[in-house]
XYZ file of C-alpha atoms in Angstrom:
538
model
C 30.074 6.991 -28.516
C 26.824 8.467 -27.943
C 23.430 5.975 -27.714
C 21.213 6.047 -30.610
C 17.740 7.786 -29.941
C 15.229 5.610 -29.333
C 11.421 6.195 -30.251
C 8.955 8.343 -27.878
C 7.353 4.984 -27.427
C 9.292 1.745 -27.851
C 6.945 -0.933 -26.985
C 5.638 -1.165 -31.217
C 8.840 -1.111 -32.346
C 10.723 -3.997 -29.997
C 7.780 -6.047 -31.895
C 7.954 -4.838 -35.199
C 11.393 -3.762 -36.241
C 15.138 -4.401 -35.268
C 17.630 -1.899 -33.627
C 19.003 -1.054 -37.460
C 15.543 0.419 -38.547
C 15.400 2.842 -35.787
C 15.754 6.321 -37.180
C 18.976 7.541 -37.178
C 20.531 10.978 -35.034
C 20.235 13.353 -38.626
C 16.636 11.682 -38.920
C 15.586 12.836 -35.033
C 17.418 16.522 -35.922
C 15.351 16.507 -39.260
C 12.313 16.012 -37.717
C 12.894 17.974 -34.653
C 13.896 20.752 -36.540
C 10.632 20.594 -38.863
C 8.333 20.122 -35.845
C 9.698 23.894 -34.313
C 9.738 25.622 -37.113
C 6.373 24.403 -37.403
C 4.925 24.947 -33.891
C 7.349 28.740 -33.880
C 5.111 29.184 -36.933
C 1.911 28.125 -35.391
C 2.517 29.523 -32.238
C 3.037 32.869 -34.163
C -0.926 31.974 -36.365
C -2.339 31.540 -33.124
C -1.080 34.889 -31.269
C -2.824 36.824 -34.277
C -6.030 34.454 -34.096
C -5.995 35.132 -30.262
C -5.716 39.227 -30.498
C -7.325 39.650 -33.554
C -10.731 37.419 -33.685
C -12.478 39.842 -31.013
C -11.533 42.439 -32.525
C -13.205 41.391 -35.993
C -16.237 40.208 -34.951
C -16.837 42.911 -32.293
C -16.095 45.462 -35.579
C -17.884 43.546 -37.682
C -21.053 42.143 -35.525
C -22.524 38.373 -35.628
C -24.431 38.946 -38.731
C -21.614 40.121 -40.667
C -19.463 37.748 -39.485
C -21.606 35.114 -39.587
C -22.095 35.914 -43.904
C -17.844 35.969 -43.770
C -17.754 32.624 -41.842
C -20.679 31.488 -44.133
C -19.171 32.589 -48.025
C -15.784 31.597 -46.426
C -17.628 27.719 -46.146
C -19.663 28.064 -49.269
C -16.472 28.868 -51.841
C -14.857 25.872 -49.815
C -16.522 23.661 -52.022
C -15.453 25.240 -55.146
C -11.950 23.863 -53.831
C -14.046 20.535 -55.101
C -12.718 21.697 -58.816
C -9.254 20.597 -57.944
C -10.493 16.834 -58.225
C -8.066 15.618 -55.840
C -4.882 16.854 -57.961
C -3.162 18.140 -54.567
C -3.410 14.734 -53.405
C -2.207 13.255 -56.785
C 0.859 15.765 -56.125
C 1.827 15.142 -52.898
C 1.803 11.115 -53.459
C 3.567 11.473 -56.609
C 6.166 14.155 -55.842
C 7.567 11.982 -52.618
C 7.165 8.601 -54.307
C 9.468 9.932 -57.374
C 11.908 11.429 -54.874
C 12.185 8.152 -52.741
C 13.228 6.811 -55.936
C 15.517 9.902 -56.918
C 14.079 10.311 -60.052
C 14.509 14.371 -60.288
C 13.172 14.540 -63.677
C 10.080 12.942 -62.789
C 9.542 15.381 -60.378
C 9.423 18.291 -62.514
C 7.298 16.528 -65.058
C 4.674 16.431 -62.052
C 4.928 19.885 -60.869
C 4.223 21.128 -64.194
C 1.618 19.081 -65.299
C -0.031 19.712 -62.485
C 0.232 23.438 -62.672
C -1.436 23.328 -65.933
C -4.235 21.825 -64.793
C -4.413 24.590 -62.176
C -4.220 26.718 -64.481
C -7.011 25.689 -66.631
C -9.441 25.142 -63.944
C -9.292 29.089 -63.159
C -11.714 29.097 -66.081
C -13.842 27.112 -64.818
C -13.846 28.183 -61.312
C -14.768 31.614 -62.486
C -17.799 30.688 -63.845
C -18.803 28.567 -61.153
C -18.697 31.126 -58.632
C -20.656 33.250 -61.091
C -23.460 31.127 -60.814
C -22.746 30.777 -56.343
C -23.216 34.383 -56.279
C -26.260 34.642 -59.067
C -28.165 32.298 -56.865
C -26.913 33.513 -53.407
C -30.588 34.939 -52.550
C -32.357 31.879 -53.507
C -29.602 29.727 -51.306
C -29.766 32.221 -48.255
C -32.641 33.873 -47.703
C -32.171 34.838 -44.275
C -29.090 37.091 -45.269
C -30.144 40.543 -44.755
C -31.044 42.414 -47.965
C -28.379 44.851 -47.361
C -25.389 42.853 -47.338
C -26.689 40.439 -50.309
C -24.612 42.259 -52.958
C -21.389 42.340 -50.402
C -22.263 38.864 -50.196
C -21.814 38.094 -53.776
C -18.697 39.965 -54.253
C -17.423 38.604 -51.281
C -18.281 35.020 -53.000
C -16.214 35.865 -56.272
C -13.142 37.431 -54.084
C -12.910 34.346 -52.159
C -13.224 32.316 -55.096
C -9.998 33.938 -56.866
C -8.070 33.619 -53.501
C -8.881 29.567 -53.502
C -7.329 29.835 -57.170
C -4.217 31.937 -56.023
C -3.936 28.889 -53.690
C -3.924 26.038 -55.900
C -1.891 27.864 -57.988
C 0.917 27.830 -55.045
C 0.120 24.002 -54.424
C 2.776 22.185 -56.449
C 5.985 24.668 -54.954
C 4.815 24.387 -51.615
C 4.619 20.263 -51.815
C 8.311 20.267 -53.109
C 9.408 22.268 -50.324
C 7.182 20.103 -47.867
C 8.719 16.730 -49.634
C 12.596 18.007 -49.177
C 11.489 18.426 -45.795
C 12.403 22.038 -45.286
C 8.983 22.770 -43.116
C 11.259 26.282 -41.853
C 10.635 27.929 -44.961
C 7.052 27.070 -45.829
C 6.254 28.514 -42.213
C 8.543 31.551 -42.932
C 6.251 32.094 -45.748
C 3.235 31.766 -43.728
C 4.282 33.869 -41.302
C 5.112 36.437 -43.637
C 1.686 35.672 -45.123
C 0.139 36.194 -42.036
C 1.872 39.108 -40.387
C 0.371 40.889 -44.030
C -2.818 39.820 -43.997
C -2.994 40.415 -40.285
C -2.073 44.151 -40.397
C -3.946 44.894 -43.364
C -6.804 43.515 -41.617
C -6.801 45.747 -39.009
C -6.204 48.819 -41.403
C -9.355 48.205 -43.171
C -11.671 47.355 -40.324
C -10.044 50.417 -38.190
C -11.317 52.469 -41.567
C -14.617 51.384 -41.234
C -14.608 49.373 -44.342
C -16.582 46.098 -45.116
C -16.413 42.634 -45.679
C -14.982 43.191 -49.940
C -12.201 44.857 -48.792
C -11.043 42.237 -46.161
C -11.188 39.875 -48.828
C -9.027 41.844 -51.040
C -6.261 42.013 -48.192
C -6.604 38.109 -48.426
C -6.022 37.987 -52.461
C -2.879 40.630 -51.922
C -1.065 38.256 -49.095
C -2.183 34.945 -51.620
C -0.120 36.923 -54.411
C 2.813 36.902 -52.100
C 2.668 33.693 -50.863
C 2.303 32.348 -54.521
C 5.683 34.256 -55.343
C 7.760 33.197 -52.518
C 6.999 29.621 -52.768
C 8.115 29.568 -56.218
C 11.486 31.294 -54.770
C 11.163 29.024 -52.286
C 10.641 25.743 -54.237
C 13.723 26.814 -57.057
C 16.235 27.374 -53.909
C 15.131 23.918 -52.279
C 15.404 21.812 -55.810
C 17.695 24.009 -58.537
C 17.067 21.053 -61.248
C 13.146 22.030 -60.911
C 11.894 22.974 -64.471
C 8.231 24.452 -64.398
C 7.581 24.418 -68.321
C 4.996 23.482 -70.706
C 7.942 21.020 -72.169
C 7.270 19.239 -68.965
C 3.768 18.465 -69.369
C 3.011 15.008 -70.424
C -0.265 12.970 -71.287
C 1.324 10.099 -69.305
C 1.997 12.093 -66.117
C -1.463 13.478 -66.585
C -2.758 9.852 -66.739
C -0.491 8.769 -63.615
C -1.955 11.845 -61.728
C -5.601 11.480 -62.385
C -5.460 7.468 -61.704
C -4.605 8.593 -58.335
C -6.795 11.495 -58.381
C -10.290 10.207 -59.110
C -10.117 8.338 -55.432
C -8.458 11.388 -53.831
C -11.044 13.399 -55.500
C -13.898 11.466 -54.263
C -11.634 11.784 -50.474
C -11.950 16.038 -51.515
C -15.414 15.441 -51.550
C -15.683 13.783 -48.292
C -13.338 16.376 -46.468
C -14.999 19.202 -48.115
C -18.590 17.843 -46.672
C -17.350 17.293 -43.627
C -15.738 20.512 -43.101
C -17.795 22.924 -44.447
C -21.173 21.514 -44.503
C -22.024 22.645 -40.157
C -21.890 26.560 -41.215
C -24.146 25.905 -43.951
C -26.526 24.276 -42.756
C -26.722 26.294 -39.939
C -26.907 29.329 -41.769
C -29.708 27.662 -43.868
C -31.319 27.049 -40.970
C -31.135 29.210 -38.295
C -29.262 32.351 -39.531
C -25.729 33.695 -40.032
C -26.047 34.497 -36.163
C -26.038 31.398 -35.416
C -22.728 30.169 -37.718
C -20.580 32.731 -35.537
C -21.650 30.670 -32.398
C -20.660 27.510 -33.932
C -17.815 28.644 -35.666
C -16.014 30.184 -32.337
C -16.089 26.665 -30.744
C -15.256 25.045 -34.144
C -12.609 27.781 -34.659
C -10.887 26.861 -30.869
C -10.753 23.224 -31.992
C -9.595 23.663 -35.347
C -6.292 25.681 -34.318
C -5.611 23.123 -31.721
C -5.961 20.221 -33.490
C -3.364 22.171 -36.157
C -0.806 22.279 -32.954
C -1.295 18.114 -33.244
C -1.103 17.911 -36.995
C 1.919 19.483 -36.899
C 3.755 16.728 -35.053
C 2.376 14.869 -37.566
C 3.201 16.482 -41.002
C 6.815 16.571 -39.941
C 6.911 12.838 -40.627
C 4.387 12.493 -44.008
C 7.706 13.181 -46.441
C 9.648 10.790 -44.660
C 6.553 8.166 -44.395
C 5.404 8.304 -48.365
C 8.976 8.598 -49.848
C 9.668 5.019 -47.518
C 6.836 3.479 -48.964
C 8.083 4.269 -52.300
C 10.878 2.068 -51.380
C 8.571 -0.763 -50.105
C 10.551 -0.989 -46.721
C 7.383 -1.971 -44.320
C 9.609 -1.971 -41.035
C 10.226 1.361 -41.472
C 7.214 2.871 -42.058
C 5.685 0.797 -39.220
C 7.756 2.432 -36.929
C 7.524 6.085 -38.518
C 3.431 5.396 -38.382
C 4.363 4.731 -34.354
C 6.574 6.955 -33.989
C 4.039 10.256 -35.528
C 0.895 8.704 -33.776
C 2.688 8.796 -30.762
C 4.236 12.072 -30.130
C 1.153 13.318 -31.909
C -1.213 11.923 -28.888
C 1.311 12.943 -26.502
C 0.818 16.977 -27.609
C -3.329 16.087 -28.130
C -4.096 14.888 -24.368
C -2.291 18.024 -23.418
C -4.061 20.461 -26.042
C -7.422 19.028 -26.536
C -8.081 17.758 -22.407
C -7.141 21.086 -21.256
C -9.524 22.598 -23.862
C -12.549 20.851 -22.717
C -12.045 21.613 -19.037
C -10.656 25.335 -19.171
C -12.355 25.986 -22.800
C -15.780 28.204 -21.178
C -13.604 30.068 -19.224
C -11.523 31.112 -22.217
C -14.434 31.780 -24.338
C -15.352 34.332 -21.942
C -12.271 35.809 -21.527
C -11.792 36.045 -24.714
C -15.058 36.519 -26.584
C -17.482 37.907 -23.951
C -19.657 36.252 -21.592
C -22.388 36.244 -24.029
C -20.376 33.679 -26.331
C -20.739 30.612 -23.583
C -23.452 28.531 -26.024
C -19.813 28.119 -28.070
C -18.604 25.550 -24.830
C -20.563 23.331 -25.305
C -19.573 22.930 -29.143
C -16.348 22.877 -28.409
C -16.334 19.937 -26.402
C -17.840 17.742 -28.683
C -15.737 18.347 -31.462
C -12.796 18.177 -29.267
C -13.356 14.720 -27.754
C -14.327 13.901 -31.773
C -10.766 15.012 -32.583
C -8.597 13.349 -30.286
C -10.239 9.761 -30.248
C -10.098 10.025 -34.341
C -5.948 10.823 -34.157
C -4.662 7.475 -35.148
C -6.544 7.340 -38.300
C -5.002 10.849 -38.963
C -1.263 9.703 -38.865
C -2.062 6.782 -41.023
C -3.058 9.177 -43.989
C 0.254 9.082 -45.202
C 0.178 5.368 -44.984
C -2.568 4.999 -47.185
C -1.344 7.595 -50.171
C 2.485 6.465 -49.856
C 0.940 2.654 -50.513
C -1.365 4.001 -52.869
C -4.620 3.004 -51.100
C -6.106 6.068 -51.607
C -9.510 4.493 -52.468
C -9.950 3.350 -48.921
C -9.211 6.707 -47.138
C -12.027 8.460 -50.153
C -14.266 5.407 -49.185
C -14.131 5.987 -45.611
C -14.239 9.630 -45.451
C -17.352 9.743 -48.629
C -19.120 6.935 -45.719
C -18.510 9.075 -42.826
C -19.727 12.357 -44.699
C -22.901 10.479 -45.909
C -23.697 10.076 -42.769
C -22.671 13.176 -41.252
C -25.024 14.801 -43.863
C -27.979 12.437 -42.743
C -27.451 12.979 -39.262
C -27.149 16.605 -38.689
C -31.180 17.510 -39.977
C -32.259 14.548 -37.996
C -30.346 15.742 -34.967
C -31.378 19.305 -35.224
C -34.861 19.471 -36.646
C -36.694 15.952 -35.546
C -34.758 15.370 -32.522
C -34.654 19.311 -31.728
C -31.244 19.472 -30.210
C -30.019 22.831 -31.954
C -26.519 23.655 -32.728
C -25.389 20.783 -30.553
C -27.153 18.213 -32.611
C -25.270 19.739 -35.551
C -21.758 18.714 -33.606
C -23.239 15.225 -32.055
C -23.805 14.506 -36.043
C -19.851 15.544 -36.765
C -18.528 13.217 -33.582
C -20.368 10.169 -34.359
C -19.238 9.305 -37.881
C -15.562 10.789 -37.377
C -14.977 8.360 -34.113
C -16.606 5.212 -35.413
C -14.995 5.386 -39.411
C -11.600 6.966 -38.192
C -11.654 3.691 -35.508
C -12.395 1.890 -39.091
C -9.555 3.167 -41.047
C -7.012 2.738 -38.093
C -7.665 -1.000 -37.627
C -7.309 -1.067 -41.376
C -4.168 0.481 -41.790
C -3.084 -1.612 -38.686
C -3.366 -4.515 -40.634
C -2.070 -2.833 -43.869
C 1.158 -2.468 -42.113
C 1.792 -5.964 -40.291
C 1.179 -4.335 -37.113
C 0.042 -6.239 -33.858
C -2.909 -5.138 -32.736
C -1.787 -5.915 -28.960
C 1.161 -3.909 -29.143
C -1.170 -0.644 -30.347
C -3.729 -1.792 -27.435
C -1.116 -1.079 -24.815
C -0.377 1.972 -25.959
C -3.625 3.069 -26.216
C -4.050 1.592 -22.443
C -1.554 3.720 -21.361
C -3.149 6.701 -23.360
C -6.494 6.554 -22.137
C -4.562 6.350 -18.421
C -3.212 9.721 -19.220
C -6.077 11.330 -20.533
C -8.496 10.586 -17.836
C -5.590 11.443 -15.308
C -4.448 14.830 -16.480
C -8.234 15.179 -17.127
C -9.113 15.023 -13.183
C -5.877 17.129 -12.638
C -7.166 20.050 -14.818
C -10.839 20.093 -13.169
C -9.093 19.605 -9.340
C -7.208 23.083 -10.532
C -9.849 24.804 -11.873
C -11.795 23.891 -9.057
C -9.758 25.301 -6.906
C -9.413 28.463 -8.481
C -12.780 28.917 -8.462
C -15.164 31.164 -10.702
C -12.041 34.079 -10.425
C -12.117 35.630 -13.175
C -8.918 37.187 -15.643
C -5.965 36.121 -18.182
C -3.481 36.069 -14.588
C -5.739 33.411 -12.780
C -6.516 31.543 -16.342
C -3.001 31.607 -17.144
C -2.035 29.990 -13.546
C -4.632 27.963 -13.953
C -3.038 26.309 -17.525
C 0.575 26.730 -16.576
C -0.332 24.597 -13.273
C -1.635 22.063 -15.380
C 0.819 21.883 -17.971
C 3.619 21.492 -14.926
C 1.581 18.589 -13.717
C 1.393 17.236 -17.302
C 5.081 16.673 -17.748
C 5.940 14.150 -15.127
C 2.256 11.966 -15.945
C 3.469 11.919 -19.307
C 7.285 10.598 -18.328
C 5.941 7.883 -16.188
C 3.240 6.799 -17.856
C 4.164 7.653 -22.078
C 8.245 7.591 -22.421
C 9.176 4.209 -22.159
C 12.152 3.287 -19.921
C 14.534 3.605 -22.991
C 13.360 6.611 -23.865
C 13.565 8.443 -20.289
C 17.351 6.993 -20.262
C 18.131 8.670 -23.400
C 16.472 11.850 -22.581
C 18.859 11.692 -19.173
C 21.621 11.051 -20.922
C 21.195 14.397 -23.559
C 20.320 16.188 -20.294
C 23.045 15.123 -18.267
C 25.533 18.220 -19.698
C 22.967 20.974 -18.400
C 21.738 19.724 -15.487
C 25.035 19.299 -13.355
C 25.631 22.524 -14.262
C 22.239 23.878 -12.783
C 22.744 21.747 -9.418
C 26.375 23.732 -9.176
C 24.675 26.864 -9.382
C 22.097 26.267 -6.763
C 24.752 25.148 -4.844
C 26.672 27.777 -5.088
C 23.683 30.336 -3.809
């Protein structure tokens, strides 16, 4: 009879919960299966990002790049017009399939659709009005790509509605936890979008027509999730007959917080490029956004470890059993850090040397950027996995008070930083660390005591953490040290493959606990006799 799996980290859950609550062998194949089809799919997003970025802005220069990255921010906001009805979705879609109440879920889907659909009326005409304006907002776009600029603006507006649109399949797939097919769509997606990106800057042609590549692959991706979603859940009925004033109700109750959390994210995300391009020039967002852009994608390699256990985490708290989620909200925080120290540590030390193998030498004022926002990210990760905390127990108002706090005074701090204290584009990221690491330390202790969790059991793990961190941090400078300023992908690529060898055995000794690394020997056990008898035998 084989042992049960026990969690990445045990220490939480000898305190918390009993032997019965830990997840079972189909739970550990549901969830390993979702995490690599969601890294295959990643890995694939970031293989495009990592050949194609040069080769845009290179075709496309700074400045034009810089009014992309810029419009690209700007429209983000109109995303605002969804007033948190994702959120509302996602809560309510898992909480009604905890309970197994199928017909619930279709009342959901539609209503929410139709509220998609009627805000495409409205976010037409508030684009209209972006790209009326756009030469009062930025003046220091050149005159000649103004009118690309508004275009642009409009283009990318109808894309963000081609998304919403998709929203409510895409969350039923997510919540019947097949994560293989969303990412085959996204890969599909991308592989599109990708080559016809390449046609049309190989042709010479401008920033209008990239964004039409991006409304072709949105059509595409809107189709296939609908496939998708019908195949996953055949009882799903998307029909005006499901559209209810109650459900309406049910999802705006929850939506007014979540839109107020919409708000907060929006701010925080999108706010850097324009006030940079406000204030110093659309040159000046493609420095920023190449660091931000580095970060971003590798703090999507950590939330996927996570997102493979949000289903799971909101449909539990639909069934009120606390044990559980406390050890699901251990279990995601943990294998999520493990994959961070790894990602984000080696970032900050071999980061410049990338950006310059990558981007050119003359792109090394985006290291410093990067390292900020980095260090931002992973000391704000256990506030991330307990999101789904917070929505599955319907405590949604904290997470929209938190983030609306932290964006306030993102927003305050970023002119102070950059004007009065006259610290450039690195005031701009100082102002993004300081409110995301002291309100995400907020919301964690929150949620800590949300879930009956002991706050000493979490302090040894983060103990053990920070131990890792600062170790595989001195390994990763002791190797690039002694590399030396060599330059090329062959000596950067020994230089991260060293350090993710030395990685492995810091993380057994000081992450897995003992359980964990007897487990893990036991599953091992078949394949490694057999590679001692072949050594053996040469």
């Amino acid at each position: 009879m084989s042992p049960r799996a026990p969690l990445v980290f045990d220490e939480v859950s000898r305190t918390t919960t009993h032997e019965e609550h830990r997840p079972s062998m189909t739970q550990i194949r549901v969830y390993a299966r979702n995490l690599f089809a969601s890294w295959a799919g990643y890995a694939t997003n970031l293989l495009v990002v990592f050949f194609l970025s040069p080769f845009i802005v290179h075709s496309l220069g700074d400045v034009q790049y810089g009014v992309w990255s810029l419009m690209v921010s700007l429209t983000g906001y109109l995303g605002l017009i969804e007033a948190g009805t994702q959120a509302g979705l996602g809560r309510f879609i898992n909480f009604y399939l905890g309970r197994k109440e199928l017909g619930k879920v279709s009342g959901v889907a539609s209503t929410g659709m139709a509220i998609f659909l009627a805000m495409g009326v409205v976010l037409a005409v508030v684009a209209c009005l972006l790209a009326m304006l756009m030469p009062s907002i930025f003046s220091k776009i050149p005159a000649d790509l103004m009118g690309e600029a508004r275009i642009l603006c409009l283009l990318v507006a109808l894309n963000l509605w081609l998304s919403l649109l998709a929203a409510p399949f895409r969350l039923i797939i997510q919540s019947k936890e097949r994560f293989e097919l969303i990412n085959a769509i996204d890969v599909l997606v991308l592989l599109g979008r990708a080559a016809g990106t390449l046609v049309v800057l190989m042709l010479g042609r401008g920033l209008a027509e990239l964004a039409y590549i991006q409304i072709a692959s949105s059509v595409f991706g809107l189709f296939a999730a609908y496939v998708a979603a019908q195949r996953v859940m055949p009882k799903l009925s998307i029909s005006a007959k499901q559209v209810s004033v109650a459900q309406l109700r049910e999802l705006f109750g929850f939506s007014s917080w979540a839109f107020l959390g919409a708000i907060s994210y929006r701010l925080l995300v999108s706010t850097d490029a324009v006030l940079i391009g406000v204030i110093f020039g659309p040159k000046w967002v493609t420095i920023y956004a190449i660091g931000d852009l580095l970060v971003q994608k590798s703090r999507d390699v950590v939330n996927h470890a996570l997102n493979v256990f949000r289903p799971r985490i909101m449909q539990t708290c639909g069934k009120g059993n606390m044990a559980d989620v406390r050890e699901q909200y251990v279990s995601s925080m943990s294998l999520a850090m493990g994959v961070a120290i790894l990602v984000m540590v080696g970032l900050v030390v071999f980061g410049d040397s990338f950006i310059g193998q990558w981007m050119g030498d003359e792109y090394h004022e985006s290291y410093p950027i990067l390292v900020i926002l980095a260090s931002s990210c992973l000391l704000a990760l256990s506030y991330s996995a307990a999101l789904p905390v917070y929505a599955g127990l319907n405590r949604i108002r904290v997470t929209a008070i938190i983030g609306l706090c932290q964006a306030g005074v993102n927003l305050v701090l970023s002119p102070l930083m950059t004007l009065w204290f006259g610290m450039g584009l690195e005031g701009i990221a100082w102002a993004t660390f300081i409110p995301r690491v002291l309100f995400s330390t907020a919301g964690t202790l929150l949620a800590i005591r949300l879930m009956g969790l002991p706050f000493r059991s979490i302090a040894g793990l983060i103990s053990r953490w920070a131990i890792v961190a600062i170790g595989f941090g001195l390994i990763c400078l002791t190797i690039d040290i002694m590399f030396g300023s060599s330059a090329g992908w062959s000596v950067f690529l020994a230089k991260v493959s060293l350090a993710t060898l030395a990685y492995i055995p810091l993380a057994w000794l000081f992450l897995l606990e003992s359980a964990s690394r007897e487990w893990l020997k036991l599953k091992l056990s078949p394949i490694l006799p057999s590679v001692a008898t072949r050594r053996e035998s040469h």
